[in-house]
Structure formats: C-alpha cells, structure tokens
Amino acid sequence: MLPSRFVSRVEDGGAAVMGRSHALSGAVVWLGGCALAAGLGARPAVGTVVVGAAVTAGGALLPDVDHPGSVIARSLGPVTRLIARGTAAGAAALRTASCRCCTGRGGHRAVTHTLLFAVAAGLLVSLLCWLGGDVAAAVVAGLATALATRGALRKRTRGAYGAAAAGLFVGLMAAALPGPVAGWWWVGMPLGLGCLVHSLGDALTFTRVPLLWPIRIRGCRWAPLGMWAPLRFRTGSAAELLLVVPALILLGAVSAWTLVTP
C-alpha cells in the first residue's frame, strides 16, 4: 500500500487536469441539452444557454469541496481551504457514523459525491434564486463562472484575474437579461446537474463514488459504484488527456454549432 503522503500528492497532482475535465464536462452536458431542445423546436434563449452552461461548469467542481487540494478549495485562499477541511472532516465523520465497514476511509468522495447531494444542492440554489430573483441569479452565475474559469486556468495569477473577469461578465449578463417568465428558480437545475456530472465523471476512475448513498449495496451504505473495471482510468492519465478531453471538446463544438446555426 502507498504511504498516505504519496497518495495525497498523486491526488493533488491530478486535480488540475481533472478540474478542467469536470468543468468542461458540465458545460458540454448543458450545451448538449440545449442543442437537443433546439432540434426539437424549442430553441433556448442566449442567456439561458450561456448562464446555464456557466453554472453547470461551476457546479461540476463543487463536489470536490471535500478535498483541501481541489480547485474550489484553492479558489479563495485560506477561507475556502478551511471550508474544504471542515467539509472533509464532517464527511469523514458521517461516513464512519453511518456504516461500520467504512471506518477510517476519510471524507473525500463521500457525501458530496452522491445523487442526494446533487439534488439537495440544486433545490437549495433554486430556492435561493426564486426568493432572490435577478440579484441572486447574478451572484450564483458569477460565482459559478469564476469557479469554472479558475479550474480551466492553472496559473495562480492568470487564473484569479480570468476567473474574476469571467464571473463579472456572466453575472452582469444574468442581471441585465430579463428574468424568465417562470422566475430564476431554474438556475438550481444546472448547478445540481453539474454536481451529478462531476460524480458520474469520478465514477469512470478507479476510485469510483458512493453515488446511491444512503442505500445499502452489498451491506454497505458507501459502496463505490463506477464503470466496468477495464474501462476505468486514473485521474490525470493519458486516457483522460487524449481521449476524454478531446471527446468533450468535440461534443461541445457540435452542440455549439447546432445552437448558432439557423
């Protein structure tokens, strides 16, 4: 077994690459859904496409708040790193308390990597945006965009400036656009979808995720679920860089082309 310090370095080393993949996958899934809707005759508005894609991309980084070395943990320095450490500790305690066979397995890829967390996060943001209207939607969209941009840009300074600029742009776009007829409650949908996309992406790796917690599977509430073993890959590996990322870029480009063409 590898020493814990080495495992930590391996995870942190792949965090930047997987962070990009998560953000990209979130945006691509939303663009794909919008392209499908357009193909069925229900072409979404520009604001819905842009804001939704940005929020989904940012939401796709949110579950890693349980890892102190993740993009979201580094986004605001000591503040978010402290939140990440607290989340990791709480998730580890919940894992240990809820299932005896999971004692000492830590808090990473635990409760924040479940379907229940994705649904709860989406509902909470929907409620916030329903009550807060344009202002709440602008704040959520701006923060999600900044987080997604931070994940896409590795360099600390460039990433911070780029994240701030992108977040401000999308936040102002959401504030300037007329609110949807049914209200801004729908912003919770892309955020929850992003969280789910993140967990499904991690299910493709060797570690897998306890997606269906707290349902017992083979006697364990935190049973890891994932892709068929021969098709799994390691975070930051050549499979991710040469297969997963190019496939996402291609799908995103096709979806975007479908949306911009008459």
Short mmCIF file of C-alpha atoms in Angstrom, two decimals:
data_model
loop_
_atom_site.label_atom_id
_atom_site.label_comp_id
_atom_site.label_asym_id
_atom_site.label_seq_id
_atom_site.Cartn_x
_atom_site.Cartn_y
_atom_site.Cartn_z
CA MET A 1 0.00 0.00 0.00
CA LEU A 2 1.27 3.51 -0.81
CA PRO A 3 2.08 5.88 2.07
CA SER A 4 -0.72 8.36 2.74
CA ARG A 5 1.51 11.35 1.92
CA PHE A 6 2.31 9.88 -1.50
CA VAL A 7 -1.36 9.19 -2.21
CA SER A 8 -2.16 12.79 -1.31
CA ARG A 9 0.46 14.07 -3.75
CA VAL A 10 -0.88 11.82 -6.50
CA GLU A 11 -4.42 13.11 -5.95
CA ASP A 12 -3.29 16.74 -5.84
CA GLY A 13 -1.17 16.31 -8.94
CA GLY A 14 -4.15 15.14 -10.96
CA ALA A 15 -6.52 17.72 -9.51
CA ALA A 16 -5.74 20.43 -12.05
CA VAL A 17 -6.32 18.15 -15.03
CA MET A 18 -9.47 16.58 -13.61
CA GLY A 19 -10.72 20.02 -12.61
CA ARG A 20 -10.58 21.10 -16.23
CA SER A 21 -12.33 17.92 -17.30
CA HIS A 22 -15.09 18.37 -14.74
CA ALA A 23 -15.77 21.98 -15.72
CA LEU A 24 -15.68 21.12 -19.41
CA SER A 25 -18.00 18.14 -18.98
CA GLY A 26 -20.53 20.25 -17.09
CA ALA A 27 -20.66 22.91 -19.82
CA VAL A 28 -20.83 20.27 -22.57
CA VAL A 29 -23.76 18.46 -20.95
CA TRP A 30 -25.75 21.72 -20.70
CA LEU A 31 -24.89 22.71 -24.28
CA GLY A 32 -25.90 19.25 -25.44
CA GLY A 33 -29.25 19.53 -23.70
CA CYS A 34 -29.84 22.97 -25.24
CA ALA A 35 -28.90 21.64 -28.70
CA LEU A 36 -31.34 18.76 -28.26
CA ALA A 37 -34.09 21.19 -27.25
CA ALA A 38 -33.32 23.32 -30.30
CA GLY A 39 -33.52 20.26 -32.52
CA LEU A 40 -36.97 19.54 -31.11
CA GLY A 41 -38.13 23.05 -31.96
CA ALA A 42 -37.70 24.68 -28.53
CA ARG A 43 -34.60 26.81 -29.13
CA PRO A 44 -33.47 28.30 -25.78
CA ALA A 45 -32.58 31.98 -25.38
CA VAL A 46 -28.93 33.05 -25.48
CA GLY A 47 -28.97 33.93 -21.80
CA THR A 48 -30.32 30.51 -20.88
CA VAL A 49 -27.55 28.82 -22.85
CA VAL A 50 -24.69 30.97 -21.53
CA VAL A 51 -25.79 31.27 -17.90
CA GLY A 52 -26.83 27.62 -17.74
CA ALA A 53 -23.55 26.39 -19.21
CA ALA A 54 -21.54 28.57 -16.83
CA VAL A 55 -23.47 27.41 -13.77
CA THR A 56 -23.25 23.75 -14.80
CA ALA A 57 -19.49 24.08 -15.33
CA GLY A 58 -19.05 25.67 -11.91
CA GLY A 59 -21.37 23.16 -10.27
CA ALA A 60 -19.26 20.37 -11.75
CA LEU A 61 -16.40 21.47 -9.45
CA LEU A 62 -18.48 21.86 -6.29
CA PRO A 63 -18.39 18.22 -5.02
CA ASP A 64 -14.61 18.43 -4.56
CA VAL A 65 -15.13 20.88 -1.70
CA ASP A 66 -14.32 17.82 0.43
CA HIS A 67 -10.66 17.87 -0.73
CA PRO A 68 -8.27 20.60 0.53
CA GLY A 69 -6.20 20.37 -2.67
CA SER A 70 -9.10 20.85 -5.09
CA VAL A 71 -9.81 23.84 -7.34
CA ILE A 72 -12.68 25.07 -5.17
CA ALA A 73 -10.56 24.73 -2.02
CA ARG A 74 -7.87 26.96 -3.56
CA SER A 75 -10.27 29.49 -5.10
CA LEU A 76 -10.31 31.96 -2.18
CA GLY A 77 -7.14 31.00 -0.37
CA PRO A 78 -7.32 30.24 3.38
CA VAL A 79 -11.09 30.79 3.55
CA THR A 80 -12.09 28.11 1.05
CA ARG A 81 -9.27 25.83 2.19
CA LEU A 82 -10.67 25.98 5.73
CA ILE A 83 -14.16 25.24 4.39
CA ALA A 84 -12.77 22.27 2.47
CA ARG A 85 -11.02 20.89 5.54
CA GLY A 86 -14.19 21.27 7.57
CA THR A 87 -16.24 19.57 4.87
CA ALA A 88 -13.75 16.72 4.63
CA ALA A 89 -13.82 16.22 8.40
CA GLY A 90 -17.62 16.30 8.51
CA ALA A 91 -17.91 13.90 5.57
CA ALA A 92 -15.43 11.50 7.20
CA ALA A 93 -17.39 11.60 10.46
CA LEU A 94 -20.66 10.93 8.63
CA ARG A 95 -19.13 8.02 6.72
CA THR A 96 -17.82 6.45 9.92
CA ALA A 97 -21.03 7.00 11.88
CA SER A 98 -23.37 5.69 9.21
CA CYS A 99 -21.54 2.50 8.23
CA ARG A 100 -19.24 0.39 10.38
CA CYS A 101 -17.38 -1.08 7.41
CA CYS A 102 -16.29 2.40 6.29
CA THR A 103 -14.38 3.46 9.42
CA GLY A 104 -11.20 5.41 8.69
CA ARG A 105 -11.78 5.84 4.95
CA GLY A 106 -11.72 9.65 5.07
CA GLY A 107 -14.12 12.26 3.73
CA HIS A 108 -13.06 12.66 0.09
CA ARG A 109 -15.53 11.25 -2.46
CA ALA A 110 -18.12 10.70 0.23
CA VAL A 111 -21.40 12.55 0.76
CA THR A 112 -20.66 15.36 -1.73
CA HIS A 113 -20.27 12.76 -4.47
CA THR A 114 -23.78 11.34 -4.18
CA LEU A 115 -27.01 11.76 -6.11
CA LEU A 116 -28.67 13.02 -2.93
CA PHE A 117 -26.12 15.86 -2.61
CA ALA A 118 -26.64 16.90 -6.25
CA VAL A 119 -30.41 17.05 -5.77
CA ALA A 120 -30.13 18.91 -2.45
CA ALA A 121 -27.67 21.47 -3.85
CA GLY A 122 -29.89 22.09 -6.86
CA LEU A 123 -33.01 22.54 -4.73
CA LEU A 124 -31.23 24.90 -2.34
CA VAL A 125 -29.98 27.14 -5.18
CA SER A 126 -33.41 27.03 -6.84
CA LEU A 127 -35.00 28.25 -3.62
CA LEU A 128 -32.36 30.95 -3.23
CA CYS A 129 -32.85 32.22 -6.79
CA TRP A 130 -36.64 32.01 -6.54
CA LEU A 131 -36.57 34.21 -3.45
CA GLY A 132 -33.72 36.48 -4.54
CA GLY A 133 -34.68 36.94 -8.18
CA ASP A 134 -32.26 38.70 -10.54
CA VAL A 135 -29.73 39.57 -7.85
CA ALA A 136 -29.44 36.03 -6.51
CA ALA A 137 -29.24 34.61 -10.04
CA ALA A 138 -26.48 37.08 -10.94
CA VAL A 139 -24.47 36.16 -7.83
CA VAL A 140 -24.83 32.41 -8.39
CA ALA A 141 -23.98 32.71 -12.09
CA GLY A 142 -20.98 34.93 -11.37
CA LEU A 143 -19.53 32.71 -8.66
CA ALA A 144 -20.09 29.54 -10.69
CA THR A 145 -18.42 31.08 -13.74
CA ALA A 146 -15.46 32.28 -11.68
CA LEU A 147 -15.04 28.81 -10.21
CA ALA A 148 -15.23 27.14 -13.63
CA THR A 149 -12.70 29.59 -15.08
CA ARG A 150 -10.38 29.06 -12.11
CA GLY A 151 -10.50 25.36 -12.86
CA ALA A 152 -9.65 25.92 -16.52
CA LEU A 153 -6.66 28.22 -15.89
CA ARG A 154 -3.83 26.66 -13.91
CA LYS A 155 -1.60 29.67 -13.32
CA ARG A 156 -2.47 31.29 -10.00
CA THR A 157 -2.40 34.94 -11.12
CA ARG A 158 -3.82 34.37 -14.57
CA GLY A 159 -6.47 32.09 -13.11
CA ALA A 160 -7.51 34.62 -10.47
CA TYR A 161 -7.81 37.51 -12.94
CA GLY A 162 -9.51 35.38 -15.58
CA ALA A 163 -11.96 33.96 -13.05
CA ALA A 164 -12.86 37.41 -11.75
CA ALA A 165 -13.38 38.80 -15.27
CA ALA A 166 -15.46 35.85 -16.48
CA GLY A 167 -17.54 35.79 -13.30
CA LEU A 168 -18.24 39.51 -13.53
CA PHE A 169 -19.21 39.23 -17.20
CA VAL A 170 -21.68 36.37 -16.76
CA GLY A 171 -23.03 37.82 -13.52
CA LEU A 172 -23.76 41.14 -15.25
CA MET A 173 -25.30 39.25 -18.17
CA ALA A 174 -27.68 37.47 -15.82
CA ALA A 175 -28.53 40.75 -14.09
CA ALA A 176 -29.10 42.61 -17.37
CA LEU A 177 -31.23 39.97 -19.05
CA PRO A 178 -34.94 39.99 -18.37
CA GLY A 179 -35.79 37.27 -15.90
CA PRO A 180 -37.57 34.19 -17.27
CA VAL A 181 -41.36 34.21 -17.12
CA ALA A 182 -41.32 31.45 -14.50
CA GLY A 183 -38.57 33.15 -12.46
CA TRP A 184 -34.92 32.35 -11.89
CA TRP A 185 -35.61 29.18 -9.88
CA TRP A 186 -34.29 27.10 -12.81
CA VAL A 187 -30.67 28.13 -12.05
CA GLY A 188 -30.62 25.36 -9.47
CA MET A 189 -31.12 22.83 -12.26
CA PRO A 190 -27.75 23.40 -13.97
CA LEU A 191 -25.97 23.58 -10.62
CA GLY A 192 -27.41 20.27 -9.45
CA LEU A 193 -26.74 18.79 -12.89
CA GLY A 194 -23.13 19.92 -12.66
CA CYS A 195 -22.73 18.16 -9.31
CA LEU A 196 -24.17 14.97 -10.78
CA VAL A 197 -21.93 15.20 -13.86
CA HIS A 198 -18.92 15.51 -11.53
CA SER A 199 -19.86 12.36 -9.64
CA LEU A 200 -20.51 10.43 -12.85
CA GLY A 201 -17.13 11.57 -14.13
CA ASP A 202 -15.42 10.32 -10.97
CA ALA A 203 -17.28 7.03 -11.38
CA LEU A 204 -15.18 6.49 -14.51
CA THR A 205 -11.98 6.43 -12.43
CA PHE A 206 -10.52 3.63 -10.33
CA THR A 207 -11.69 5.12 -7.02
CA ARG A 208 -15.38 5.35 -8.06
CA VAL A 209 -18.08 7.06 -5.94
CA PRO A 210 -20.86 6.11 -3.47
CA LEU A 211 -23.48 7.55 -5.84
CA LEU A 212 -26.56 5.94 -4.24
CA TRP A 213 -25.82 6.66 -0.57
CA PRO A 214 -27.57 6.01 1.85
CA ILE A 215 -28.97 2.94 0.06
CA ARG A 216 -27.22 -0.25 1.21
CA ILE A 217 -25.48 -2.14 -1.59
CA ARG A 218 -23.90 -5.47 -0.63
CA GLY A 219 -24.36 -4.45 3.01
CA CYS A 220 -22.52 -1.10 2.70
CA ARG A 221 -24.11 2.36 2.55
CA TRP A 222 -20.98 3.80 0.90
CA ALA A 223 -20.46 1.10 -1.71
CA PRO A 224 -18.42 2.62 -4.57
CA LEU A 225 -20.13 2.45 -7.95
CA GLY A 226 -18.48 3.01 -11.28
CA MET A 227 -17.68 1.99 -14.82
CA TRP A 228 -16.81 -1.56 -15.79
CA ALA A 229 -13.29 -2.14 -14.46
CA PRO A 230 -11.40 -2.46 -17.80
CA LEU A 231 -12.75 0.93 -18.93
CA ARG A 232 -11.77 2.92 -15.83
CA PHE A 233 -8.84 5.34 -15.92
CA ARG A 234 -6.64 7.18 -13.45
CA THR A 235 -7.09 10.91 -12.75
CA GLY A 236 -4.70 12.91 -14.93
CA SER A 237 -3.73 9.89 -17.00
CA ALA A 238 -3.18 9.71 -20.75
CA ALA A 239 -6.69 8.29 -21.15
CA GLU A 240 -8.16 11.46 -19.69
CA LEU A 241 -5.88 13.78 -21.65
CA LEU A 242 -6.01 12.03 -25.02
CA LEU A 243 -9.50 10.50 -25.04
CA VAL A 244 -11.89 12.08 -22.54
CA VAL A 245 -10.96 15.75 -23.01
CA PRO A 246 -10.88 15.68 -26.85
CA ALA A 247 -14.23 13.84 -26.89
CA LEU A 248 -15.76 16.51 -24.65
CA ILE A 249 -14.37 19.32 -26.81
CA LEU A 250 -15.78 17.69 -29.93
CA LEU A 251 -19.22 17.20 -28.38
CA GLY A 252 -19.22 20.79 -27.12
CA ALA A 253 -18.26 22.13 -30.54
CA VAL A 254 -21.02 20.15 -32.27
CA SER A 255 -23.60 21.32 -29.73
CA ALA A 256 -22.49 24.97 -30.03
CA TRP A 257 -22.62 24.77 -33.82
CA THR A 258 -26.14 23.38 -33.64
CA LEU A 259 -27.20 26.30 -31.44
CA VAL A 260 -25.68 29.08 -33.58
CA THR A 261 -26.87 27.80 -36.93
CA PRO A 262 -30.44 28.70 -38.01
#
